[in-house]
Amino acid sequence: MTTGTAALSWAALRDLRCAELESAADGWGRVGNRADAARDRIDKHLLNGLRETQQGAAAESAAARLRRLNRNFQYVHTECGLIRTTLNSLAHEMKAQQRALMLALEDAAALKFTVQADGSVSYPAAGEGMIDGRPLQGGTTTSNGLPDLVPPSGLAAPNPNVAKAQDIADRVVGAVRAAAEIDWRYAGILRRLKAEEGLAVPTSTWKDAASDAADVRDAARTYLRDAIPRTASPAERNAWWAGLTQEQREEYLAVYPDVIGNLDGIPAAVRDAANRDNLQLLIGTLAGRDDADSVAKLAGLREIDRQLQAGTDPPMFLLGIGEEGNGRAIVSYGDPDTARNVAAYVPGLNTSLDKEFAEGDLKRAWDTAKGAQKYDHSSAVMVWLGYDAPQFPDGWSSADVMGDERAKVGGQAFGSFMDGLGVTNMNDDPHLTAIGHSYGSRTVGAAAQDRGGVPGVDEIVFVGSPGVGVDRADELGVGKGHVFVGAAQNDVVTKVPSRLQGGLTAAAGPVGYAIGGLLDREKDDLWFGKDPASSAFGARRFHADDGPHLISGSFAAHSQYFDAQPQRSNGSADSIAMIVAGCSDAVKLEELR
């Protein structure tokens, strides 16, 4: 290695021991693995043990110190992984240039040419002169930097060795130049991979780590990135991951946590590990921005991080995280790969990655998981924010709110995600439930209409729905006896009139609602199709508390379906929990509209 400070010769490239680079990479890998094991021990043993046995200010202080140590080990693991992959990628690229050089040297030896120290190539006499028939003189040629371009020879018949020597010289110099560029590029990356002094790992350090990861990703594109099966099915991705060596998996997790953590078909524990690392990188990246979108997302990420650090029962699995669009986050309570019953809840209107989502929507999934585990402990429930839900800044006239394009795009992503859950689940026939709330019910409905239904799903639950895109429950691919709906009496979203009546498009706003109401003689058409709580739709309706009237200034009737109420019964929350746990026959049904 020249570290970019001196010219690289072909002899140095020939003699470069790439195995030593790979051995050094292995050493950094071992250090990173030790840090990861220490982090795991802190998280699963020390912190959990402290929470279970100790309380008070001293215990909280000790927990804070352990969490700090946990972060330090996480940072060490991340940086060691980046160094490891940088060295392996360097060796990978250098090997390619060594092979190109060795092929050129072998061709020179076979032709009895001599490759000089400066890369020029000497060749013997050959051919016949046009006048006297004697062999043309030998000589030495150097690379002109333009492979396959040989100067014309004029009237004299060229020595046939000239073109061959020129080709070999070009190949030798080309390999050396490429190796020197690789050497310079990786030397710069390695110089930047260094930590600040001290034991603290502040947000600014994670910002630097995010920059480091971006540099290594760019450098390792041919070494790792191009092999990731981004367009494959979840089953094919699962097979790809299973076929990797442990070293390859560790490198992908170190360099591409953002990709692996959001790849359907990858095991939940792997996605969780990748996303926890990527969460810190995202926090570091967004902390340097001051626009409103970044500030809101940063608040959501930090709240998710706080909950991960605090621990929950059932435990949290971070199955997806990202800043694209309105933000992405998939959080499961319980391991979806080992649970017999797995449910995914899709939120709707106005949902984005912010603190409100991290506090409210995560709690809905957590409450549902705890409720389901009362009926079957082998249950996991998650919130799936894997699409851009419409935002509601401008009223019902907003094209995103009125339209269903986002639901269709989101439905495809949700279908892939559910397919991945079925692939990675370890039970022979897991019980899967899809739950859609508000506009999320339209998204689940779109997924149910795509490619023959939501893969593997046994039950579908709609709450607070403005319609799901079909007029009958038996069009959703699970049988109408497995489609459930909750509609609170005072939830105005479940009563939004149809946008299409008699082939006419109703005008937006209050006038449109009035027209829709007049045209809907049966009073069972909603904005996105037939009312899921109507007898015409044919689903099974469970009880939901009426909730406060909208005239009271509260919109709570639309958002209380999942609320666990220790002081009193909440029929909808308990019904959803029973459906998730596979006990739908015990759900108390009520009359359809």
Coordinates of C-alpha atoms in Angstrom, one line a residue:
M1 CA 0.0 0.0 0.0
T2 CA 1.2 3.5 -0.8
T3 CA -1.5 5.4 1.2
G4 CA -1.6 7.9 -1.7
T5 CA 1.9 9.4 -0.9
A6 CA 4.1 7.8 -3.6
A7 CA 3.8 6.4 -7.1
L8 CA 2.7 2.8 -7.3
S9 CA 4.8 0.5 -9.5
W10 CA 3.6 -2.6 -11.2
A11 CA 6.0 -4.7 -9.1
A12 CA 4.5 -3.3 -5.9
L13 CA 1.0 -4.1 -7.2
R14 CA 2.1 -7.6 -8.2
D15 CA 3.6 -8.3 -4.8
L16 CA 0.8 -6.7 -2.7
R17 CA -0.5 -9.2 -0.2
C18 CA -4.2 -8.7 -0.1
A19 CA -4.5 -11.6 2.4
E20 CA -2.9 -9.3 4.9
L21 CA -5.6 -6.7 4.3
E22 CA -8.3 -9.3 4.8
S23 CA -6.6 -10.6 7.9
A24 CA -6.6 -7.0 9.3
A25 CA -10.3 -6.8 8.4
D26 CA -11.0 -10.0 10.3
G27 CA -9.3 -8.5 13.4
W28 CA -11.5 -5.4 13.3
G29 CA -14.4 -7.7 12.8
R30 CA -13.6 -9.6 16.0
V31 CA -13.3 -6.3 17.9
G32 CA -16.6 -5.2 16.6
N33 CA -18.2 -8.5 17.5
R34 CA -16.9 -8.3 21.0
A35 CA -18.4 -4.8 21.3
D36 CA -21.7 -6.0 20.0
A37 CA -21.7 -8.9 22.5
A38 CA -21.0 -6.5 25.3
R39 CA -23.9 -4.3 24.1
D40 CA -26.2 -7.2 24.0
R41 CA -25.3 -8.3 27.5
I42 CA -25.9 -4.8 28.8
D43 CA -29.3 -4.6 27.1
K44 CA -30.6 -8.1 27.8
H45 CA -29.1 -8.9 31.1
L46 CA -27.8 -6.0 33.1
L47 CA -30.5 -3.4 32.3
N48 CA -33.3 -6.0 32.4
G49 CA -32.0 -7.3 35.7
L50 CA -31.7 -3.8 37.1
R51 CA -35.3 -2.9 36.1
E52 CA -36.7 -6.1 37.7
T53 CA -34.8 -5.9 41.0
Q54 CA -34.1 -2.3 41.8
Q55 CA -36.0 1.0 42.0
G56 CA -35.3 4.6 43.1
A57 CA -32.9 7.3 42.1
A58 CA -29.8 5.2 42.5
A59 CA -31.2 2.5 40.2
E60 CA -32.1 5.1 37.6
S61 CA -28.7 6.6 37.8
A62 CA -27.1 3.2 37.3
A63 CA -29.4 2.5 34.4
A64 CA -28.4 5.8 32.8
R65 CA -24.8 4.9 33.0
L66 CA -25.4 1.4 31.5
R67 CA -27.4 3.0 28.7
R68 CA -24.4 5.3 28.0
L69 CA -22.0 2.3 28.0
N70 CA -24.4 0.6 25.7
R71 CA -24.2 3.5 23.2
N72 CA -20.5 3.5 23.4
F73 CA -20.3 -0.2 22.5
Q74 CA -22.8 0.4 19.7
Y75 CA -20.6 3.1 18.3
V76 CA -17.5 0.9 18.6
H77 CA -19.4 -1.9 16.8
T78 CA -20.5 0.4 14.0
E79 CA -17.1 2.0 13.4
C80 CA -15.3 -1.4 13.5
G81 CA -17.7 -2.8 11.0
L82 CA -17.1 0.1 8.7
I83 CA -13.3 -0.3 8.9
R84 CA -13.7 -4.1 8.4
T85 CA -15.7 -3.6 5.2
T86 CA -13.4 -0.8 4.0
L87 CA -10.4 -3.1 4.2
N88 CA -12.2 -6.1 2.6
S89 CA -13.5 -3.8 -0.2
L90 CA -10.0 -2.5 -0.7
A91 CA -8.7 -6.0 -1.0
H92 CA -11.5 -7.0 -3.4
E93 CA -10.8 -4.1 -5.8
M94 CA -7.0 -4.5 -5.6
K95 CA -7.3 -8.2 -6.4
A96 CA -9.2 -7.3 -9.6
Q97 CA -6.3 -5.1 -10.7
Q98 CA -3.7 -7.7 -9.6
R99 CA -5.5 -10.2 -11.9
A100 CA -5.5 -7.8 -14.8
L101 CA -1.8 -7.2 -14.2
M102 CA -0.9 -10.9 -13.9
L103 CA -2.7 -11.7 -17.2
A104 CA -0.7 -9.0 -19.0
L105 CA 2.6 -10.3 -17.4
E106 CA 1.7 -13.9 -18.4
D107 CA 1.0 -12.8 -22.0
A108 CA 4.4 -11.0 -22.1
A109 CA 6.2 -14.1 -20.8
A110 CA 4.6 -16.3 -23.4
L111 CA 5.7 -13.9 -26.2
K112 CA 9.2 -13.6 -24.7
F113 CA 8.6 -9.9 -24.1
T114 CA 10.2 -8.0 -21.2
V115 CA 8.2 -5.7 -19.0
Q116 CA 10.6 -3.0 -17.7
A117 CA 10.4 -1.4 -14.3
D118 CA 8.7 1.7 -15.7
G119 CA 6.0 -0.4 -17.4
S120 CA 7.4 -0.1 -20.9
V121 CA 7.6 -3.4 -22.9
S122 CA 10.6 -4.6 -24.9
Y123 CA 9.9 -6.9 -27.9
P124 CA 12.1 -8.9 -30.3
A125 CA 12.5 -8.6 -34.1
A126 CA 9.8 -10.2 -36.1
G127 CA 8.0 -10.0 -39.5
E128 CA 9.6 -9.3 -42.9
G129 CA 10.8 -6.1 -44.4
M130 CA 9.0 -5.0 -47.5
I131 CA 12.2 -4.4 -49.4
D132 CA 14.8 -6.9 -48.2
G133 CA 12.6 -9.5 -46.4
R134 CA 14.6 -9.3 -43.3
P135 CA 13.0 -9.5 -39.8
L136 CA 12.0 -6.0 -38.6
Q137 CA 13.9 -4.7 -35.6
G138 CA 12.7 -5.2 -32.1
G139 CA 12.3 -2.3 -29.7
T140 CA 10.6 -0.9 -26.7
T141 CA 7.1 0.7 -26.4
T142 CA 5.4 2.5 -23.7
S143 CA 1.7 3.0 -23.0
N144 CA 0.2 6.0 -24.7
G145 CA -2.7 5.9 -22.3
L146 CA -5.1 5.0 -25.0
P147 CA -5.5 1.3 -25.2
D148 CA -5.9 -0.3 -28.7
L149 CA -4.7 2.9 -30.4
V150 CA -1.4 2.2 -32.2
P151 CA 0.2 5.0 -34.4
P152 CA 0.3 4.2 -38.1
S153 CA 3.6 2.8 -39.4
G154 CA 3.8 4.7 -42.7
L155 CA 5.0 2.7 -45.7
A156 CA 7.0 0.2 -43.7
A157 CA 5.3 -3.1 -42.8
P158 CA 5.1 -3.0 -39.0
N159 CA 6.8 -5.5 -36.7
P160 CA 3.8 -7.6 -35.6
N161 CA 5.2 -7.5 -32.1
V162 CA 4.6 -3.8 -31.8
A163 CA 0.9 -4.0 -31.5
K164 CA 1.1 -6.9 -29.0
A165 CA 3.7 -5.0 -26.9
Q166 CA 1.6 -1.9 -27.0
D167 CA -1.4 -3.8 -25.7
I168 CA 0.5 -5.3 -22.9
A169 CA 2.0 -2.0 -21.9
D170 CA -1.4 -0.4 -21.9
R171 CA -2.8 -3.1 -19.7
V172 CA 0.0 -3.0 -17.2
V173 CA -0.2 0.8 -16.9
G174 CA -4.0 0.7 -16.8
A175 CA -3.9 -1.8 -13.9
V176 CA -1.3 0.3 -12.0
R177 CA -3.2 3.5 -12.5
A178 CA -6.5 2.0 -11.4
A179 CA -4.8 0.5 -8.3
A180 CA -3.3 3.8 -7.4
E181 CA -6.7 5.5 -7.7
I182 CA -8.2 2.8 -5.5
D183 CA -5.3 3.2 -3.0
W184 CA -5.8 6.9 -2.8
R185 CA -9.6 6.7 -2.4
Y186 CA -9.5 4.1 0.4
A187 CA -6.6 5.9 2.2
G188 CA -8.9 8.9 2.5
I189 CA -11.8 6.9 3.9
L190 CA -9.6 5.2 6.4
R191 CA -8.1 8.5 7.6
R192 CA -11.6 9.7 8.3
L193 CA -12.7 6.6 10.2
K194 CA -11.6 7.8 13.6
A195 CA -13.4 8.6 16.9
E196 CA -13.3 11.6 19.1
E197 CA -11.5 11.4 22.4
G198 CA -13.4 10.6 25.5
L199 CA -16.1 8.2 26.6
A200 CA -19.2 10.2 25.5
V201 CA -20.8 9.5 22.1
P202 CA -22.9 12.6 21.4
T203 CA -25.2 13.2 18.5
S204 CA -22.5 15.0 16.6
T205 CA -20.4 11.8 16.7
W206 CA -23.3 9.8 15.2
K207 CA -23.5 12.5 12.5
D208 CA -19.9 11.8 11.6
A209 CA -20.6 8.1 11.7
A210 CA -23.5 8.6 9.2
S211 CA -21.0 10.4 6.9
D212 CA -18.5 7.6 7.4
A213 CA -21.1 5.0 6.5
A214 CA -22.0 7.0 3.3
D215 CA -18.4 7.0 2.2
V216 CA -17.9 3.3 2.8
R217 CA -21.2 2.5 1.0
D218 CA -20.0 4.4 -2.0
A219 CA -16.7 2.7 -2.0
A220 CA -18.1 -0.8 -1.4
R221 CA -20.7 -0.6 -4.2
T222 CA -19.2 -3.4 -6.3
Y223 CA -18.1 -5.4 -3.3
L224 CA -21.5 -5.5 -1.4
R225 CA -24.3 -3.3 -2.7
D226 CA -24.8 -4.8 -6.2
A227 CA -25.5 -8.2 -4.8
I228 CA -28.5 -7.1 -2.6
P229 CA -31.6 -8.6 -4.2
R230 CA -33.7 -5.4 -3.9
T231 CA -36.2 -6.4 -6.6
A232 CA -36.6 -10.1 -5.5
S233 CA -39.5 -11.6 -3.7
P234 CA -39.4 -11.9 0.1
A235 CA -38.8 -15.6 -0.2
E236 CA -35.9 -15.1 -2.6
R237 CA -34.4 -12.4 -0.2
N238 CA -34.7 -14.8 2.7
A239 CA -32.9 -17.5 0.7
W240 CA -30.2 -15.0 -0.2
W241 CA -29.6 -14.0 3.4
A242 CA -29.6 -17.7 4.5
G243 CA -26.9 -18.4 1.9
L244 CA -24.5 -15.7 3.1
T245 CA -21.6 -16.5 5.4
Q246 CA -21.6 -15.0 8.9
E247 CA -18.8 -12.6 7.9
Q248 CA -20.9 -11.4 4.9
R249 CA -23.9 -10.8 7.0
E250 CA -21.9 -8.8 9.5
E251 CA -20.6 -6.6 6.8
Y252 CA -24.0 -5.9 5.3
L253 CA -25.3 -5.0 8.7
A254 CA -22.4 -2.6 9.3
V255 CA -22.5 -0.9 5.9
Y256 CA -26.1 -1.2 4.8
P257 CA -28.2 -1.2 7.9
D258 CA -30.7 1.1 6.1
V259 CA -31.2 -1.5 3.3
I260 CA -31.1 -4.7 5.3
G261 CA -33.3 -3.3 8.0
N262 CA -36.1 -2.5 5.6
L263 CA -35.9 -5.6 3.3
D264 CA -39.0 -7.8 3.5
G265 CA -38.0 -11.5 3.9
I266 CA -35.1 -10.8 6.3
P267 CA -35.5 -12.3 9.8
A268 CA -37.0 -10.0 12.4
A269 CA -34.0 -10.1 14.7
V270 CA -31.7 -9.2 11.9
R271 CA -33.9 -6.3 10.8
D272 CA -34.1 -5.1 14.4
A273 CA -30.3 -5.1 14.8
A274 CA -29.8 -3.2 11.6
N275 CA -32.5 -0.6 12.3
R276 CA -31.3 0.1 15.8
D277 CA -27.9 1.0 14.2
N278 CA -29.5 2.9 11.4
L279 CA -31.7 4.8 14.0
Q280 CA -28.6 6.3 15.5
L281 CA -27.2 7.3 12.1
L282 CA -30.5 8.9 11.2
I283 CA -30.6 10.8 14.4
G284 CA -27.1 12.1 13.7
T285 CA -28.0 13.1 10.2
L286 CA -31.3 14.9 11.1
A287 CA -29.8 16.7 14.1
G288 CA -27.8 18.9 11.7
R289 CA -30.9 20.2 10.0
D290 CA -33.3 22.9 11.1
D291 CA -36.3 22.6 8.6
A292 CA -39.7 21.8 10.1
D293 CA -39.8 18.3 8.5
S294 CA -36.5 17.2 9.9
V295 CA -37.2 18.6 13.3
A296 CA -40.5 16.7 13.5
K297 CA -38.9 13.5 12.3
L298 CA -36.0 13.9 14.7
A299 CA -38.5 14.2 17.6
G300 CA -40.2 11.0 16.5
L301 CA -36.9 9.1 16.1
R302 CA -35.7 10.2 19.6
E303 CA -38.9 9.1 21.2
I304 CA -38.7 5.7 19.5
D305 CA -35.1 5.5 20.7
R306 CA -36.1 6.4 24.2
Q307 CA -38.7 3.6 24.3
L308 CA -36.2 1.1 22.9
Q309 CA -33.7 2.0 25.6
A310 CA -36.4 1.9 28.4
G311 CA -37.5 -1.6 27.4
T312 CA -41.1 -2.9 27.1
D313 CA -43.0 -6.1 27.8
P314 CA -43.5 -7.6 25.3
P315 CA -40.2 -6.5 23.9
M316 CA -39.9 -4.1 21.0
F317 CA -38.5 -5.0 17.5
L318 CA -37.7 -2.2 15.2
L319 CA -38.5 -3.7 11.8
G320 CA -38.3 -0.6 9.7
I321 CA -37.0 3.0 10.0
G322 CA -36.3 5.7 7.4
E323 CA -36.7 9.4 6.6
E324 CA -38.1 9.2 3.1
G325 CA -41.4 10.9 2.4
N326 CA -43.4 11.5 5.6
G327 CA -41.0 9.0 7.3
R328 CA -41.1 5.3 7.8
A329 CA -41.3 3.2 11.0
I330 CA -42.4 -0.4 11.7
V331 CA -42.4 -1.3 15.4
S332 CA -43.4 -4.7 16.7
Y333 CA -44.3 -5.7 20.2
G334 CA -43.3 -9.3 20.4
D335 CA -41.2 -11.3 18.0
P336 CA -43.1 -11.8 14.8
D337 CA -40.9 -14.7 13.7
T338 CA -41.7 -16.9 16.7
A339 CA -45.3 -15.8 17.6
R340 CA -48.2 -17.9 16.4
N341 CA -50.4 -14.9 16.1
V342 CA -49.0 -11.8 14.2
A343 CA -50.9 -8.6 13.5
A344 CA -50.0 -5.4 11.6
Y345 CA -51.9 -2.2 12.2
V346 CA -51.8 0.4 9.4
P347 CA -52.5 4.0 10.6
G348 CA -54.2 6.5 8.3
L349 CA -54.9 10.2 7.8
N350 CA -52.3 12.6 9.1
T351 CA -49.9 9.9 10.3
S352 CA -46.2 10.7 9.8
L353 CA -43.0 10.0 11.6
D354 CA -43.2 12.5 14.5
K355 CA -43.5 12.5 18.2
E356 CA -47.2 12.1 18.1
F357 CA -46.8 8.9 16.1
A358 CA -44.1 7.6 18.4
E359 CA -46.2 8.2 21.4
G360 CA -49.7 7.4 20.2
D361 CA -49.6 4.9 17.4
L362 CA -46.9 2.9 19.1
K363 CA -49.0 2.7 22.2
R364 CA -52.0 1.4 20.2
A365 CA -49.9 -1.5 18.9
W366 CA -48.4 -2.1 22.4
D367 CA -51.9 -2.1 24.1
T368 CA -53.2 -4.5 21.4
A369 CA -50.2 -6.8 21.9
K370 CA -50.7 -6.9 25.6
G371 CA -54.4 -7.5 25.1
A372 CA -53.8 -10.3 22.6
Q373 CA -51.3 -12.0 24.9
K374 CA -54.0 -12.3 27.6
Y375 CA -55.7 -14.8 25.2
D376 CA -52.6 -16.4 23.7
H377 CA -49.2 -15.4 24.9
S378 CA -47.7 -16.3 21.5
S379 CA -48.9 -13.1 19.9
A380 CA -47.1 -10.1 18.4
V381 CA -48.6 -6.8 17.2
M382 CA -47.0 -4.0 15.2
V383 CA -47.7 -0.6 13.8
W384 CA -46.7 -0.4 10.1
L385 CA -45.9 3.1 8.8
G386 CA -44.5 1.9 5.5
Y387 CA -46.2 4.4 3.2
D388 CA -47.0 8.1 2.9
A389 CA -50.4 8.5 4.6
P390 CA -52.3 11.6 3.4
Q391 CA -51.9 14.7 5.4
F392 CA -54.8 17.0 6.2
P393 CA -53.6 20.6 6.2
D394 CA -56.1 21.9 3.7
G395 CA -59.4 20.2 4.5
W396 CA -61.2 17.5 2.5
S397 CA -60.4 19.3 -0.8
S398 CA -56.9 18.0 -0.5
A399 CA -56.2 15.7 -3.5
D400 CA -54.3 13.2 -1.4
V401 CA -57.1 12.9 1.2
M402 CA -59.8 12.6 -1.5
G403 CA -57.9 10.2 -3.7
D404 CA -56.7 6.6 -3.2
E405 CA -53.4 6.7 -5.1
R406 CA -51.4 6.6 -1.8
A407 CA -53.5 3.7 -0.6
K408 CA -52.7 1.7 -3.8
V409 CA -49.0 2.4 -3.5
G410 CA -49.0 1.7 0.2
G411 CA -51.1 -1.5 -0.4
Q412 CA -48.4 -2.9 -2.6
A413 CA -45.7 -2.2 0.0
F414 CA -47.9 -3.6 2.8
G415 CA -48.6 -6.8 0.8
S416 CA -44.8 -7.3 0.4
F417 CA -44.3 -6.8 4.1
M418 CA -47.0 -9.3 5.1
D419 CA -45.5 -11.8 2.6
G420 CA -42.2 -11.3 4.3
L421 CA -43.7 -12.0 7.8
G422 CA -45.1 -15.3 6.5
V423 CA -41.7 -16.2 5.0
T424 CA -39.7 -15.6 8.2
N425 CA -42.3 -16.9 10.7
M426 CA -41.1 -20.2 12.2
N427 CA -44.6 -21.7 12.8
D428 CA -46.1 -24.1 10.2
D429 CA -49.3 -22.0 9.8
P430 CA -49.1 -18.7 11.6
H431 CA -52.3 -16.7 12.1
L432 CA -51.9 -13.3 10.5
T433 CA -54.2 -10.3 10.9
A434 CA -54.2 -7.1 9.0
I435 CA -55.7 -4.0 10.8
G436 CA -56.6 -0.8 9.0
H437 CA -57.6 2.4 10.8
S438 CA -59.0 5.5 9.0
Y439 CA -57.3 5.9 5.6
G440 CA -55.2 2.9 6.6
S441 CA -58.3 0.7 6.1
R442 CA -58.3 1.9 2.4
T443 CA -54.6 0.9 2.2
V444 CA -55.3 -2.6 3.6
G445 CA -58.3 -2.8 1.2
A446 CA -55.9 -2.0 -1.7
A447 CA -53.5 -4.7 -0.5
A448 CA -56.3 -7.2 -0.4
Q449 CA -57.2 -6.5 -4.0
D450 CA -53.6 -6.7 -5.3
R451 CA -52.4 -10.1 -6.6
G452 CA -55.2 -12.1 -5.0
G453 CA -55.2 -10.8 -1.5
V454 CA -52.8 -9.9 1.3
P455 CA -50.3 -12.8 1.5
G456 CA -50.9 -15.2 4.4
V457 CA -53.5 -13.0 6.1
D458 CA -56.4 -14.9 7.8
E459 CA -58.3 -12.0 9.3
I460 CA -58.9 -8.4 8.4
V461 CA -60.1 -5.7 10.8
F462 CA -61.3 -2.2 9.8
V463 CA -61.9 0.6 12.4
G464 CA -62.9 4.2 11.8
S465 CA -63.1 3.4 8.1
P466 CA -64.2 5.8 5.3
G467 CA -64.5 2.8 3.0
V468 CA -62.0 0.2 1.8
G469 CA -62.3 0.3 -2.0
V470 CA -64.7 -2.7 -2.4
D471 CA -68.5 -3.0 -1.8
R472 CA -68.5 -6.5 -0.3
A473 CA -66.4 -8.3 2.4
D474 CA -66.1 -11.4 0.2
E475 CA -64.0 -9.4 -2.3
L476 CA -61.1 -9.1 0.2
G477 CA -59.7 -12.6 -0.2
V478 CA -60.3 -14.0 3.3
G479 CA -64.0 -14.8 3.2
K480 CA -66.6 -12.4 4.7
G481 CA -66.7 -14.4 8.0
H482 CA -63.1 -13.2 8.6
V483 CA -63.6 -9.5 7.9
F484 CA -64.4 -7.5 11.1
V485 CA -65.4 -3.9 11.5
G486 CA -65.7 -1.4 14.3
A487 CA -67.5 1.9 13.8
A488 CA -68.2 4.2 16.7
Q489 CA -71.5 6.0 16.6
N490 CA -69.9 9.5 16.9
D491 CA -67.0 8.8 14.5
V492 CA -67.7 11.1 11.6
V493 CA -65.1 9.5 9.4
T494 CA -67.3 6.4 9.2
K495 CA -70.1 8.5 7.8
V496 CA -68.4 10.6 5.1
P497 CA -70.7 10.4 2.1
S498 CA -69.6 8.9 -1.2
R499 CA -67.5 10.8 -3.7
L500 CA -69.2 8.9 -6.5
Q501 CA -73.0 8.6 -6.8
G502 CA -75.0 7.7 -9.9
G503 CA -71.9 8.0 -12.0
L504 CA -71.4 11.6 -11.0
T505 CA -68.4 12.9 -9.0
A506 CA -69.6 14.8 -5.9
A507 CA -68.2 18.2 -5.3
A508 CA -65.6 18.5 -2.6
G509 CA -66.5 20.1 0.8
P510 CA -69.9 20.4 2.6
V511 CA -71.8 20.8 -0.7
G512 CA -70.3 17.5 -1.9
Y513 CA -71.3 15.8 1.3
A514 CA -74.9 17.0 1.0
I515 CA -75.1 15.9 -2.6
G516 CA -73.7 12.5 -1.7
G517 CA -76.1 12.1 1.1
L518 CA -79.1 12.9 -1.1
L519 CA -78.0 10.4 -3.8
D520 CA -77.3 7.6 -1.3
R521 CA -80.8 6.3 -0.7
E522 CA -79.7 3.3 1.4
K523 CA -77.3 5.5 3.5
D524 CA -74.6 2.9 3.2
D525 CA -72.1 4.4 0.7
L526 CA -68.9 6.1 2.0
W527 CA -66.1 8.0 0.4
F528 CA -64.2 4.9 -0.7
G529 CA -67.1 2.5 -1.3
K530 CA -69.7 0.7 0.7
D531 CA -69.8 1.3 4.4
P532 CA -67.9 -1.7 6.0
A533 CA -70.3 -1.6 8.9
S534 CA -73.4 -1.9 6.7
S535 CA -75.4 -5.1 6.1
A536 CA -74.8 -4.7 2.4
F537 CA -71.0 -5.0 2.9
G538 CA -71.4 -8.2 4.9
A539 CA -68.6 -8.0 7.5
R540 CA -68.9 -8.9 11.2
R541 CA -69.3 -5.8 13.3
F542 CA -68.1 -5.7 16.9
H543 CA -69.0 -3.1 19.5
A544 CA -67.2 0.2 19.7
D545 CA -67.9 2.8 22.4
D546 CA -69.8 5.8 21.0
G547 CA -67.2 8.3 21.9
P548 CA -67.8 12.1 22.4
H549 CA -69.9 14.0 19.9
L550 CA -68.0 16.1 17.4
I551 CA -70.0 19.2 18.5
S552 CA -68.1 18.9 21.8
G553 CA -65.0 19.9 19.9
S554 CA -63.4 16.4 20.3
F555 CA -62.4 14.1 17.5
A556 CA -61.7 11.3 20.0
A557 CA -64.4 9.0 18.7
H558 CA -62.2 8.4 15.7
S559 CA -59.1 7.5 17.6
Q560 CA -60.2 5.5 20.7
Y561 CA -60.7 2.1 19.1
F562 CA -57.4 0.7 20.4
D563 CA -57.3 2.5 23.8
A564 CA -56.8 0.2 26.7
Q565 CA -59.0 1.5 29.6
P566 CA -58.0 -0.2 32.9
Q567 CA -60.8 1.6 34.7
R568 CA -63.5 0.4 32.4
S569 CA -64.1 -1.9 29.5
N570 CA -63.4 -0.9 26.0
G571 CA -65.2 -3.3 23.7
S572 CA -63.4 -2.5 20.5
A573 CA -59.9 -2.9 22.0
D574 CA -60.8 -6.2 23.6
S575 CA -62.4 -7.4 20.4
I576 CA -59.4 -6.5 18.3
A577 CA -57.2 -8.4 20.8
M578 CA -59.3 -11.5 20.6
I579 CA -59.3 -11.5 16.8
V580 CA -55.5 -11.1 16.7
A581 CA -55.1 -14.0 19.2
G582 CA -57.2 -16.3 17.0
C583 CA -60.3 -16.1 19.3
S584 CA -62.6 -14.4 16.9
D585 CA -65.5 -16.7 17.7
A586 CA -65.6 -15.2 21.2
V587 CA -66.0 -11.6 19.9
K588 CA -69.3 -10.0 20.8
L589 CA -71.0 -8.8 17.7
E590 CA -73.6 -6.1 17.2
E591 CA -76.1 -5.2 14.6
L592 CA -74.9 -3.9 11.2
R593 CA -76.0 -0.6 10.0

